[in-house]
Amino acid sequence: MTETFRPQEAAVLRALAAREGAAAVEEIAREAGLDQSPVAAAVVRLAELGLVEVEEESREELRLGSRGKGFPGGEFPERVVARALRELGGRAELPDLPGKTGLEMKQVGESLRWLASRGWAKKEGKTLVLGDPWKDGEPDLQADERLVSRLRDGGPALREDLAAEGLPVDEALALLGKRSGVIETRTRRRRFVSLTDAGRQRVAGGVEAREEVTELTTDLLVSGRWREVDFRPYDVTLAGPRVSLGKEHPFRRILEKTRRVFLEMGFEEVESPYVESAFWDFDALFQPQDHPARDMQDTFYVARPARAKLPAEELVERVGRTHEDGGDTGSLGWRTRWDRELAGRPVLRTHTTAASIRALAADPNPPRKVFCVGPVFRRETIDYKHLPVFHQVDGIVIDEHASFAGLLSLLGTFYRKMGFERIQFRPAFFPYTEPSVEVFVWMESRSDWVEMGGAGVFRPEVTEPLGCRVPVLAWGLGLERLAMFRYELSDIREIYLAHLRWLEEVPLCRS
Amino acid sequence: MPILGIALDELYQYLGETLPPGRLEDELHRFGSSVEGWAELGRWRCPRCGAVTESAEPGTPPVACDGCGADLREVDPPAEDLGTVRVLRMELLAVRPDLFDPPGLARALRGFLGMEEGAPEYVVEKGDWSVEVDPALAGPDVVRPRIVAATVHDVDLDEARLRSLMKLQENVHWALGRDRKLASIGVYDLRHVSGPNLRYRAVPMDGVRFVPLGFDPDDPEAALTPAEILERHPKGRAFARLLAGARRAPLLEDADGGVLSMPPIINSENTRVTTKTREVLIDVTGLEDRHIEKALNIVVTSLLESSPGAYARTLEIRYESGIRRTPDLAPQEVHLCPVETSRLIGVDWSGEEVAALLRRMRHDAEAREDHVRVLVPAWRADILHPRDLMEDVAIAHGYDRMPAVALETATYGGPLPREGLAAAARAALAGQGMLEVMTLALTSEEATYAKTGIPDRDRHVRLENPISVEQTMLRVSLVPGLMETLALNLGHPYPQRIFEVGMVTFVDEAAETGAREHLVAGFALAGDGTGYADARAALDALLHEMGTDPAAVEYAPVEIPLFLPGRGAEVRVGGKAVGILGEVHPEVLERYRVIHPVAVAELFLEELPGC
C-alpha cells in the first residue's frame, strides 16, 4: 500500500530514508530546499504518527558580542596601542595616544588594564612604557584574539566545531574571563530526526506526496481536484463565534406546551372575548352580584364600550332566578336581588372560565372536552409578583360519567405532563364549583407545597340554567407562576419587560 | 382573602385535646382550611371601650381599636398591654363563618377528628321579650327592613372570650354581611337593657341623641345624632355608605326608649359588653332573613359552645305582616341520594357510609331506604343545594384517598384556527432571526399615541377604573410595546431584531360585547444601516409565508408622525389595508433614547385572504 503524505512530510521521510541514522532539521531543510519551519511542523506531525523519533541536543554557540564587534579592524585595542608605542620608540604620553592610534580616549583608557595583564605595557605617571614581549617585534595573536578573529571572519560557530578547527577555545574563554561583551555564548538546540521502525516500514512501502488546502472551494469541487488534495485538519477544540438566533419567547413555550398537553388528551380549543359581559364573567358562573371579586377594587370595568349585549332572554331569566332563589335547580340561591343591569356591564375578562362557560352554553351536550389558554385581567398594581394581565388555562369535561375522583386523576395527569411529580389536593371554595379543590405541587427549591390552581365540579346552579344536566369538571390555572418556577424568575415583570439577553439565553429545551 | 388569627390555647381548650406539632395544620388542610402560618400577637385593651385588639408587633399598640376605632397609639390613658398570644394564621373561608372562632372551629374539628359525631344540642327556651319592627324601615327613606334577635344567659366572658366574640362579629360582618350590608350584628349587656318590648324603628337623622360606643358617657358633648355619628365617629365614617341616601336612620331601642344601637353603624356606649356580663342580647339587622338568621345562629351557638351551662331564649319579632320567633336553631332537612353522591364523587358508598361521613362533618344523618336524611345544623350558611353535602362527604372521606379513575370521555380535540395562524407568523419571523417578545395588552393613550406618533382613531377600549395612568386601555397596536422593549435594551448589542404576535382590541359595535380582538404580527429591526428596505424584505417574507399572492400586494406611501416623511407605507392586499411599515422618525427614537435607526412593521393577519 502506498501511503500519502503532505509534501513536506514526504520530503522529510525521503531525506531520512536516504541516509543512515539521524539528521538535523536544518540539514533536512537544506537538502529538501525548504524553509526550516514547515519542515519542523512536518516532523512534529510525523512524530505524532509514530514514524520518526526526535532527539534534542543542546550545544553552545559562540559569536561576537557588541564590544567585540566594535574592535577596530577586528583587533583588540591593546594590540593597536602596543603597536603604536613600539613605533613611537617604546614610550608615549597617554594624551597623545588617541592621535597616534586612531582610537578614542575611552578605548585607550580601557585598554590599559589589558596591556598590563598581558605585560605589553605599563603606566608610569602619564607615560605608557612598552613591555618586553614587544621588544623583539610584534608578538603572535593570543588565544582570545585568535577566537575573536575567527568569529569575525567566519561568523558564529559551535564551540565544539571551533575546537575541532584547532582553536584553543577553552584558553580563549579563560583569557576573556570577565571581559564582558567581547564574545557571547548561547545555547542552540538542535533536533535530530530519525526514522522509527514503523517509519522505515512505511517508507519501504513508498511515499507519495499530496497537496494540502485549507478551504474547500467551488474550484476544487468543479474541477474534481478535491480528490487530489488533503484538507488541513483544524483544531476542533477551539471555540467558535457566538450565534444568537431568532426564537420564541420562553413563556410562549410554556403556553404552547400547555396547549399541546390538552390537545394530546383530545381537548378542543376555544376562546372568548377579552372585553366580556359581567354576565358571562360572573353571573353565569353563579358569582353573586355583591361578591367582592366583582368589586371595582378587583375587576377592570370598561367605560367604552359602555354596554355588552346579553344572551337570549330566556337564559338571562333562568340565570337571574337561580341567583335569587335557586330557580329550578333545587338550590336556595343567594337570596339577594339579581340586577340584569349589572350583568350587562362590560369588564375585562377576569378568568378564562368565561371561555369555558360560553363553550358549555353553546353546546351543553356530552361528551365534550374543551380548553382555553389566554390572558386575563385583574386590577393589580404592577410589582415583582403581580401584573394586571396574566395568562390562565381553563378546561372543562362534560360527561355523564365524569366524577370528582376522575377530575383529580385528570389534574394529576396534567401536572405530571407539565413536569410536576408530587401533587396534593386540598378542599377549597369557589362560587361556581362544588366539590372544589386546590392543587398543590411540591416545590423542591422551596421545600414546600405551592398552590397551582383551582378546580371542581360545576355547581348545578351553573350548569342547569344552561341546559346541562350532567357533571361538568372544570379547572383553571395561572401560567406565569409556572413559568416563574420553570425559569427561576424572582420577578414576574421579566416576562413582559424582557431583557433580550434573557430571551437569548434561555435554552429552547427548557420549558 | 382576610387572614384569621386563631389563638392556639383557646382552640385546644375547646377541642379538649392537644395535637402534636404539624398534625393540626395537616388536619386543617385536609379539612379545607388554609393555614398561612403562625404568629405571635400582642393584645391591647382600649381604655375607651374596653375592647381587646391584636397587634402584629407585640410591643406596639394597634392603630385602630376593633371596638370603637380609636387610635390605640394615641389614646389617653394609654392602651393596656395584655401580653402576647400564639395564633394560627388561617385564610378566612368566606362560606364557613361558623369556623371563624375557636369554639366554632373546635366544634368542626371534634367531628372531623372522630371525637364526636352528629350535631351538638343547645338549649333554647321560649322567651317573653319581643321586637316591634317599624314598617318604615322597608323604605323609601331607609332600607334595612329585617331584624332577628336572641338572648343568651349564663355566659362566661373572660378577656379572651370577649375579644374572640368581637373578632367573630367583625369577620361575620365581612363574610356573611358583605361588610355589614347584608347583616350587621349588635351584642349588648342584657342588664342595661329594659324589656320586654324592644322597638326597631326609623328615626329622623337629627331626631335622637345617644352616646356611641367608645365615647365618654359623662361628656355632655358625646351624645350625637345619627347624622353626627355618620360624620364624626370613626365607625360612622367607615360605614356611612351603607346609609347613603337614607333620610332616616334605623334605631334599636329598649322598652324605656333607651338607644341600644344604630344599625348597621354602632352600638350605644351604655349597653357595652364586659367581662362582668352574664346575659347578652344579640340582634342582627339586614335586607333579608337567611343572611341575618345565619349570622345570629353562628354568634349564638358560638356563645353556647363556649359557656357550658349557657342557654338561649327566643324573642318574638313583630312585623306588620306577621310574627316570627328567633333564634331558630332547627336544622334544615335535606335528602341526599347515596347513589348520586357515589357517582358524582367517584367512590362507591352505601347509604350508611354516606351518613357516617356526614356525621363526621357534624350533620345529623341517617340512611333511609333510598336516601340519606340529613339534618343540616342551623349555623351552616353554605348548604344551598344537596351538592354542597356531597362535598362534605368527599372531604370527610379525604381528597387524598380518592381512587384513581381514568377519564374515559372519548373526544377528538383540535386547536383554534387562529392559533395556527399565530404559530405560522411566529415561525416566519423567528426564522428571520428575530426574538419573540411578549408585552402587556394593557397600555395608555400616552404610550400608544403621544409617544409613538400613531394617530388616535378613537377606537380603543377604555377602562372605567384603571389602577395606574400607564394602563388605561387595551392596546390597538404592537408598535408601542416593541419600541418600549428596544428602550429597555439600549445596552444590548445591535443589531436587535424583535417581534411579537398577539392580540389588539378595537371597539366594534357589531360585536356582542362591543369590542373585538384582532391577531397582529409586528416586528422592529434596529441597528446602524437598518432601514425601510429591511422592513420591507422581512414583511414580504412574512406575507409569503402567510400564503399571500404577491400580485395582490401593494405598498402605498403613508405620512404619519411615527415614520420619517417619505419612508412609511401602508400595505394593502386586494386593495384592503392590512398593515403598515416604515422607518421610525428620529423624533420618536429620541423619546425612547434609541440611538440607532429602527424600522417597524405590523400586519393584521386575519385580514389576509385565505387566513
PDB file of C-alpha atoms in Angstrom, chain A residues 244-249 251-252 255-256 259 263 265-277 280 286 288 290-292 295-297 299-305 307-311 329-336 345-346 348 358 367-369 371 373 377 379-382 387-389 391 397-406 408-410 424-429 433-438 457-461 464 471 473 495-501 503-504, chain B residues 29-35 91 93-95 174 178 181-182 288 290-291 332 342-347 382-392 394-395 399-400 402-416 418-420 422-423 426-427 429-442 456 458-467 470-471 474 485-486 488-489 492-493 496-503 505 507 509-515 517:
ATOM      1  CA  SER A 244     -27.821  34.349  18.740  1.00  0.00           C
ATOM      2  CA  LEU A 245     -30.838  33.024  16.951  1.00  0.00           C
ATOM      3  CA  GLY A 246     -34.384  34.135  16.482  1.00  0.00           C
ATOM      4  CA  LYS A 247     -36.744  32.095  18.614  1.00  0.00           C
ATOM      5  CA  GLU A 248     -39.988  32.018  20.527  1.00  0.00           C
ATOM      6  CA  HIS A 249     -40.316  33.643  23.935  1.00  0.00           C
ATOM      7  CA  PHE A 251     -43.177  31.957  28.200  1.00  0.00           C
ATOM      8  CA  ARG A 252     -44.650  31.247  24.772  1.00  0.00           C
ATOM      9  CA  LEU A 255     -48.212  28.383  26.750  1.00  0.00           C
ATOM     10  CA  GLU A 256     -47.616  26.135  23.757  1.00  0.00           C
ATOM     11  CA  ARG A 259     -51.933  23.762  24.719  1.00  0.00           C
ATOM     12  CA  LEU A 263     -54.663  18.731  22.539  1.00  0.00           C
ATOM     13  CA  MET A 265     -55.680  14.450  25.567  1.00  0.00           C
ATOM     14  CA  GLY A 266     -58.332  15.163  22.952  1.00  0.00           C
ATOM     15  CA  PHE A 267     -59.494  18.596  24.118  1.00  0.00           C
ATOM     16  CA  GLU A 268     -60.979  21.123  21.744  1.00  0.00           C
ATOM     17  CA  GLU A 269     -59.560  24.648  21.982  1.00  0.00           C
ATOM     18  CA  VAL A 270     -61.937  27.592  22.474  1.00  0.00           C
ATOM     19  CA  GLU A 271     -61.643  31.303  23.124  1.00  0.00           C
ATOM     20  CA  SER A 272     -63.727  34.181  24.444  1.00  0.00           C
ATOM     21  CA  PRO A 273     -63.555  37.953  24.079  1.00  0.00           C
ATOM     22  CA  TYR A 274     -61.190  39.998  26.272  1.00  0.00           C
ATOM     23  CA  VAL A 275     -63.972  42.530  26.735  1.00  0.00           C
ATOM     24  CA  GLU A 276     -66.624  40.355  28.354  1.00  0.00           C
ATOM     25  CA  SER A 277     -70.011  40.978  29.846  1.00  0.00           C
ATOM     26  CA  TRP A 280     -70.521  35.567  31.249  1.00  0.00           C
ATOM     27  CA  PHE A 286     -73.262  31.854  39.920  1.00  0.00           C
ATOM     28  CA  PRO A 288     -73.200  36.618  43.500  1.00  0.00           C
ATOM     29  CA  ASP A 290     -72.221  41.523  45.645  1.00  0.00           C
ATOM     30  CA  HIS A 291     -69.231  39.155  45.650  1.00  0.00           C
ATOM     31  CA  PRO A 292     -66.023  41.032  46.484  1.00  0.00           C
ATOM     32  CA  ASP A 295     -65.795  44.978  43.061  1.00  0.00           C
ATOM     33  CA  MET A 296     -64.308  47.907  41.232  1.00  0.00           C
ATOM     34  CA  GLN A 297     -61.344  47.102  43.505  1.00  0.00           C
ATOM     35  CA  THR A 299     -62.116  43.896  38.332  1.00  0.00           C
ATOM     36  CA  PHE A 300     -61.451  46.247  35.428  1.00  0.00           C
ATOM     37  CA  TYR A 301     -64.734  47.703  34.269  1.00  0.00           C
ATOM     38  CA  VAL A 302     -64.891  49.139  30.772  1.00  0.00           C
ATOM     39  CA  ALA A 303     -66.053  52.705  30.076  1.00  0.00           C
ATOM     40  CA  ARG A 304     -66.099  52.232  26.325  1.00  0.00           C
ATOM     41  CA  PRO A 305     -67.895  50.197  25.059  1.00  0.00           C
ATOM     42  CA  ARG A 307     -72.773  48.041  27.399  1.00  0.00           C
ATOM     43  CA  ALA A 308     -72.497  44.424  26.382  1.00  0.00           C
ATOM     44  CA  LYS A 309     -75.388  42.545  24.844  1.00  0.00           C
ATOM     45  CA  LEU A 310     -76.947  39.841  26.984  1.00  0.00           C
ATOM     46  CA  PRO A 311     -77.752  36.429  25.518  1.00  0.00           C
ATOM     47  CA  THR A 329     -82.059  23.855  40.313  1.00  0.00           C
ATOM     48  CA  GLY A 330     -83.161  22.800  43.787  1.00  0.00           C
ATOM     49  CA  SER A 331     -80.848  25.392  45.297  1.00  0.00           C
ATOM     50  CA  LEU A 332     -81.728  28.108  47.783  1.00  0.00           C
ATOM     51  CA  GLY A 333     -79.930  30.671  45.632  1.00  0.00           C
ATOM     52  CA  TRP A 334     -78.126  33.674  47.067  1.00  0.00           C
ATOM     53  CA  ARG A 335     -81.349  35.235  48.393  1.00  0.00           C
ATOM     54  CA  THR A 336     -80.447  38.683  47.074  1.00  0.00           C
ATOM     55  CA  ARG A 345     -71.712  45.808  32.213  1.00  0.00           C
ATOM     56  CA  PRO A 346     -68.606  45.080  30.189  1.00  0.00           C
ATOM     57  CA  LEU A 348     -62.062  42.803  31.034  1.00  0.00           C
ATOM     58  CA  ARG A 358     -69.521  30.152  26.952  1.00  0.00           C
ATOM     59  CA  PRO A 367     -69.400  14.223  25.762  1.00  0.00           C
ATOM     60  CA  ARG A 368     -67.206  17.289  25.296  1.00  0.00           C
ATOM     61  CA  LYS A 369     -63.747  18.287  26.419  1.00  0.00           C
ATOM     62  CA  PHE A 371     -59.916  24.159  26.957  1.00  0.00           C
ATOM     63  CA  VAL A 373     -55.384  29.375  27.098  1.00  0.00           C
ATOM     64  CA  PHE A 377     -57.131  40.874  33.621  1.00  0.00           C
ATOM     65  CA  ARG A 379     -56.952  45.133  38.905  1.00  0.00           C
ATOM     66  CA  GLU A 380     -53.471  44.624  40.362  1.00  0.00           C
ATOM     67  CA  THR A 381     -50.693  47.153  40.795  1.00  0.00           C
ATOM     68  CA  ILE A 382     -47.562  46.036  38.986  1.00  0.00           C
ATOM     69  CA  LEU A 387     -49.368  42.095  36.852  1.00  0.00           C
ATOM     70  CA  PRO A 388     -52.734  43.439  35.703  1.00  0.00           C
ATOM     71  CA  VAL A 389     -52.593  40.961  32.813  1.00  0.00           C
ATOM     72  CA  HIS A 391     -52.390  34.034  31.428  1.00  0.00           C
ATOM     73  CA  VAL A 397     -65.130  17.999  30.695  1.00  0.00           C
ATOM     74  CA  ILE A 398     -68.842  17.478  30.060  1.00  0.00           C
ATOM     75  CA  ASP A 399     -69.622  13.835  30.615  1.00  0.00           C
ATOM     76  CA  GLU A 400     -72.413  11.787  32.118  1.00  0.00           C
ATOM     77  CA  HIS A 401     -69.845   9.508  33.776  1.00  0.00           C
ATOM     78  CA  ALA A 402     -67.475  12.208  34.938  1.00  0.00           C
ATOM     79  CA  SER A 403     -66.723  12.183  38.654  1.00  0.00           C
ATOM     80  CA  PHE A 404     -64.765  14.207  41.166  1.00  0.00           C
ATOM     81  CA  ALA A 405     -62.268  11.351  41.511  1.00  0.00           C
ATOM     82  CA  GLY A 406     -61.906  11.422  37.721  1.00  0.00           C
ATOM     83  CA  LEU A 408     -58.388  14.575  40.416  1.00  0.00           C
ATOM     84  CA  SER A 409     -56.892  11.889  38.175  1.00  0.00           C
ATOM     85  CA  LEU A 410     -57.084  14.221  35.174  1.00  0.00           C
ATOM     86  CA  GLN A 424     -51.562  17.267  46.625  1.00  0.00           C
ATOM     87  CA  PHE A 425     -55.287  18.042  46.596  1.00  0.00           C
ATOM     88  CA  ARG A 426     -56.944  20.128  49.291  1.00  0.00           C
ATOM     89  CA  PRO A 427     -60.578  21.112  49.723  1.00  0.00           C
ATOM     90  CA  ALA A 428     -61.250  24.707  48.663  1.00  0.00           C
ATOM     91  CA  PHE A 429     -64.068  27.044  47.873  1.00  0.00           C
ATOM     92  CA  THR A 433     -67.735  24.593  41.728  1.00  0.00           C
ATOM     93  CA  GLU A 434     -68.799  22.027  44.295  1.00  0.00           C
ATOM     94  CA  PRO A 435     -66.947  19.993  45.329  1.00  0.00           C
ATOM     95  CA  SER A 436     -63.950  22.282  44.904  1.00  0.00           C
ATOM     96  CA  VAL A 437     -60.280  21.513  45.151  1.00  0.00           C
ATOM     97  CA  GLU A 438     -56.999  23.369  45.155  1.00  0.00           C
ATOM     98  CA  VAL A 457     -67.333  20.111  39.518  1.00  0.00           C
ATOM     99  CA  PHE A 458     -69.508  22.956  38.251  1.00  0.00           C
ATOM    100  CA  ARG A 459     -72.427  23.608  40.604  1.00  0.00           C
ATOM    101  CA  PRO A 460     -75.903  22.656  39.364  1.00  0.00           C
ATOM    102  CA  GLU A 461     -76.692  26.378  39.706  1.00  0.00           C
ATOM    103  CA  GLU A 464     -78.629  23.563  34.805  1.00  0.00           C
ATOM    104  CA  PRO A 471     -71.460  16.638  35.636  1.00  0.00           C
ATOM    105  CA  LEU A 473     -65.484  19.040  35.569  1.00  0.00           C
ATOM    106  CA  ILE A 495     -41.619  38.011  31.231  1.00  0.00           C
ATOM    107  CA  TYR A 496     -43.205  41.135  29.753  1.00  0.00           C
ATOM    108  CA  LEU A 497     -40.491  43.761  30.147  1.00  0.00           C
ATOM    109  CA  ALA A 498     -37.920  41.408  28.776  1.00  0.00           C
ATOM    110  CA  HIS A 499     -34.210  41.764  28.504  1.00  0.00           C
ATOM    111  CA  LEU A 500     -33.124  40.420  25.139  1.00  0.00           C
ATOM    112  CA  ARG A 501     -30.153  38.802  26.859  1.00  0.00           C
ATOM    113  CA  LEU A 503     -34.584  35.748  25.783  1.00  0.00           C
ATOM    114  CA  GLU A 504     -31.392  34.692  24.019  1.00  0.00           C
TER     115      GLU A 504
ATOM    116  CA  HIS B  29     -55.558  21.333  55.166  1.00  0.00           C
ATOM    117  CA  ARG B  30     -57.402  18.043  54.773  1.00  0.00           C
ATOM    118  CA  PHE B  31     -60.487  19.768  56.097  1.00  0.00           C
ATOM    119  CA  GLY B  32     -60.160  22.649  53.638  1.00  0.00           C
ATOM    120  CA  SER B  33     -58.837  25.411  55.868  1.00  0.00           C
ATOM    121  CA  SER B  34     -55.776  27.079  54.528  1.00  0.00           C
ATOM    122  CA  VAL B  35     -53.084  27.616  57.159  1.00  0.00           C
ATOM    123  CA  GLU B  91     -57.294  32.253  55.410  1.00  0.00           C
ATOM    124  CA  LEU B  93     -63.130  30.800  54.157  1.00  0.00           C
ATOM    125  CA  ALA B  94     -65.974  33.216  53.462  1.00  0.00           C
ATOM    126  CA  VAL B  95     -68.567  30.479  53.113  1.00  0.00           C
ATOM    127  CA  TRP B 174     -67.262  40.695  56.274  1.00  0.00           C
ATOM    128  CA  ARG B 178     -70.727  41.803  52.857  1.00  0.00           C
ATOM    129  CA  LYS B 181     -74.634  45.436  54.150  1.00  0.00           C
ATOM    130  CA  LEU B 182     -76.468  42.125  54.342  1.00  0.00           C
ATOM    131  CA  GLU B 288     -83.380  39.540  54.034  1.00  0.00           C
ATOM    132  CA  ARG B 290     -81.433  33.990  55.515  1.00  0.00           C
ATOM    133  CA  HIS B 291     -78.263  36.016  55.999  1.00  0.00           C
ATOM    134  CA  GLN B 332     -82.559  22.151  57.682  1.00  0.00           C
ATOM    135  CA  SER B 342     -71.241   7.965  44.891  1.00  0.00           C
ATOM    136  CA  ARG B 343     -71.462   8.597  41.166  1.00  0.00           C
ATOM    137  CA  LEU B 344     -70.544  12.273  41.383  1.00  0.00           C
ATOM    138  CA  ILE B 345     -67.635  11.794  43.746  1.00  0.00           C
ATOM    139  CA  GLY B 346     -66.484   8.566  42.160  1.00  0.00           C
ATOM    140  CA  VAL B 347     -66.410   6.366  45.272  1.00  0.00           C
ATOM    141  CA  ASP B 382     -73.157  27.306  52.909  1.00  0.00           C
ATOM    142  CA  ILE B 383     -75.572  24.491  52.206  1.00  0.00           C
ATOM    143  CA  LEU B 384     -77.605  25.820  49.283  1.00  0.00           C
ATOM    144  CA  HIS B 385     -78.043  22.564  47.440  1.00  0.00           C
ATOM    145  CA  PRO B 386     -77.663  18.826  48.116  1.00  0.00           C
ATOM    146  CA  ARG B 387     -74.472  19.118  46.058  1.00  0.00           C
ATOM    147  CA  ASP B 388     -72.890  21.030  48.946  1.00  0.00           C
ATOM    148  CA  LEU B 389     -73.405  17.979  51.158  1.00  0.00           C
ATOM    149  CA  MET B 390     -71.702  15.789  48.568  1.00  0.00           C
ATOM    150  CA  GLU B 391     -68.602  17.899  49.039  1.00  0.00           C
ATOM    151  CA  ASP B 392     -68.829  17.402  52.809  1.00  0.00           C
ATOM    152  CA  ALA B 394     -65.867  13.903  49.900  1.00  0.00           C
ATOM    153  CA  ILE B 395     -63.942  15.971  52.456  1.00  0.00           C
ATOM    154  CA  TYR B 399     -59.303  14.092  48.967  1.00  0.00           C
ATOM    155  CA  ASP B 400     -56.023  12.273  49.447  1.00  0.00           C
ATOM    156  CA  MET B 402     -59.753   9.397  46.232  1.00  0.00           C
ATOM    157  CA  PRO B 403     -59.344   6.439  43.872  1.00  0.00           C
ATOM    158  CA  ALA B 404     -57.530   6.895  40.561  1.00  0.00           C
ATOM    159  CA  VAL B 405     -60.219   6.967  37.898  1.00  0.00           C
ATOM    160  CA  ALA B 406     -59.144   7.289  34.287  1.00  0.00           C
ATOM    161  CA  LEU B 407     -61.217   9.757  32.356  1.00  0.00           C
ATOM    162  CA  GLU B 408     -62.975   7.802  29.641  1.00  0.00           C
ATOM    163  CA  THR B 409     -64.510  10.729  27.795  1.00  0.00           C
ATOM    164  CA  ALA B 410     -63.507   9.988  24.192  1.00  0.00           C
ATOM    165  CA  THR B 411     -63.428  13.139  22.108  1.00  0.00           C
ATOM    166  CA  TYR B 412     -61.422  14.451  19.181  1.00  0.00           C
ATOM    167  CA  GLY B 413     -59.618  17.616  20.097  1.00  0.00           C
ATOM    168  CA  GLY B 414     -58.272  20.352  17.924  1.00  0.00           C
ATOM    169  CA  PRO B 415     -56.648  23.765  18.058  1.00  0.00           C
ATOM    170  CA  LEU B 416     -58.215  27.107  17.213  1.00  0.00           C
ATOM    171  CA  ARG B 418     -56.281  31.464  14.972  1.00  0.00           C
ATOM    172  CA  GLU B 419     -53.534  29.672  16.928  1.00  0.00           C
ATOM    173  CA  GLY B 420     -52.300  28.003  13.746  1.00  0.00           C
ATOM    174  CA  ALA B 422     -50.184  32.862  15.025  1.00  0.00           C
ATOM    175  CA  ALA B 423     -47.776  29.909  15.062  1.00  0.00           C
ATOM    176  CA  ARG B 426     -44.053  33.329  14.745  1.00  0.00           C
ATOM    177  CA  ALA B 427     -42.157  30.720  12.732  1.00  0.00           C
ATOM    178  CA  LEU B 429     -40.384  35.889  11.965  1.00  0.00           C
ATOM    179  CA  ALA B 430     -38.217  33.755  14.263  1.00  0.00           C
ATOM    180  CA  GLY B 431     -36.879  32.161  11.071  1.00  0.00           C
ATOM    181  CA  GLN B 432     -35.625  35.588  10.064  1.00  0.00           C
ATOM    182  CA  GLY B 433     -33.542  35.751  13.209  1.00  0.00           C
ATOM    183  CA  MET B 434     -35.948  37.778  15.292  1.00  0.00           C
ATOM    184  CA  LEU B 435     -36.520  37.200  19.025  1.00  0.00           C
ATOM    185  CA  GLU B 436     -40.100  36.976  20.198  1.00  0.00           C
ATOM    186  CA  VAL B 437     -41.148  39.415  22.902  1.00  0.00           C
ATOM    187  CA  MET B 438     -44.446  39.464  24.795  1.00  0.00           C
ATOM    188  CA  THR B 439     -45.656  42.832  26.011  1.00  0.00           C
ATOM    189  CA  LEU B 440     -48.615  43.782  28.169  1.00  0.00           C
ATOM    190  CA  ALA B 441     -52.001  44.019  26.450  1.00  0.00           C
ATOM    191  CA  LEU B 442     -52.846  46.967  28.714  1.00  0.00           C
ATOM    192  CA  ASP B 456     -55.564  58.227  17.590  1.00  0.00           C
ATOM    193  CA  ASP B 458     -60.583  56.886  18.892  1.00  0.00           C
ATOM    194  CA  ARG B 459     -61.461  53.196  18.583  1.00  0.00           C
ATOM    195  CA  HIS B 460     -59.736  51.843  21.671  1.00  0.00           C
ATOM    196  CA  VAL B 461     -61.357  50.103  24.640  1.00  0.00           C
ATOM    197  CA  ARG B 462     -61.142  52.494  27.583  1.00  0.00           C
ATOM    198  CA  LEU B 463     -61.136  51.352  31.199  1.00  0.00           C
ATOM    199  CA  GLU B 464     -63.534  52.831  33.691  1.00  0.00           C
ATOM    200  CA  ASN B 465     -61.390  52.167  36.761  1.00  0.00           C
ATOM    201  CA  PRO B 466     -57.735  51.999  35.704  1.00  0.00           C
ATOM    202  CA  ILE B 467     -55.319  51.255  38.504  1.00  0.00           C
ATOM    203  CA  GLU B 470     -49.905  53.555  32.494  1.00  0.00           C
ATOM    204  CA  GLN B 471     -52.787  51.097  31.960  1.00  0.00           C
ATOM    205  CA  LEU B 474     -56.398  47.774  25.703  1.00  0.00           C
ATOM    206  CA  THR B 485     -38.708  46.765  24.515  1.00  0.00           C
ATOM    207  CA  LEU B 486     -35.984  48.464  22.449  1.00  0.00           C
ATOM    208  CA  LEU B 488     -35.356  48.593  27.781  1.00  0.00           C
ATOM    209  CA  ASN B 489     -32.428  47.079  25.922  1.00  0.00           C
ATOM    210  CA  HIS B 492     -27.761  45.104  24.354  1.00  0.00           C
ATOM    211  CA  PRO B 493     -25.581  44.596  21.255  1.00  0.00           C
ATOM    212  CA  GLN B 496     -31.579  43.998  17.561  1.00  0.00           C
ATOM    213  CA  ARG B 497     -34.369  42.133  15.791  1.00  0.00           C
ATOM    214  CA  ILE B 498     -37.577  41.523  17.748  1.00  0.00           C
ATOM    215  CA  PHE B 499     -41.153  40.547  17.004  1.00  0.00           C
ATOM    216  CA  GLU B 500     -44.452  39.994  18.723  1.00  0.00           C
ATOM    217  CA  VAL B 501     -47.545  38.131  17.591  1.00  0.00           C
ATOM    218  CA  GLY B 502     -50.557  38.990  19.700  1.00  0.00           C
ATOM    219  CA  MET B 503     -53.990  40.496  20.022  1.00  0.00           C
ATOM    220  CA  THR B 505     -58.565  45.211  20.512  1.00  0.00           C
ATOM    221  CA  VAL B 507     -64.333  48.957  19.832  1.00  0.00           C
ATOM    222  CA  GLU B 509     -70.489  47.988  17.745  1.00  0.00           C
ATOM    223  CA  ALA B 510     -71.332  44.823  15.853  1.00  0.00           C
ATOM    224  CA  ALA B 511     -69.559  42.605  18.373  1.00  0.00           C
ATOM    225  CA  GLU B 512     -71.581  41.016  21.172  1.00  0.00           C
ATOM    226  CA  THR B 513     -69.586  42.663  23.922  1.00  0.00           C
ATOM    227  CA  GLY B 514     -68.898  45.842  21.962  1.00  0.00           C
ATOM    228  CA  ALA B 515     -65.267  45.121  21.143  1.00  0.00           C
ATOM    229  CA  GLU B 517     -59.714  41.261  19.150  1.00  0.00           C
TER     230      GLU B 517
END
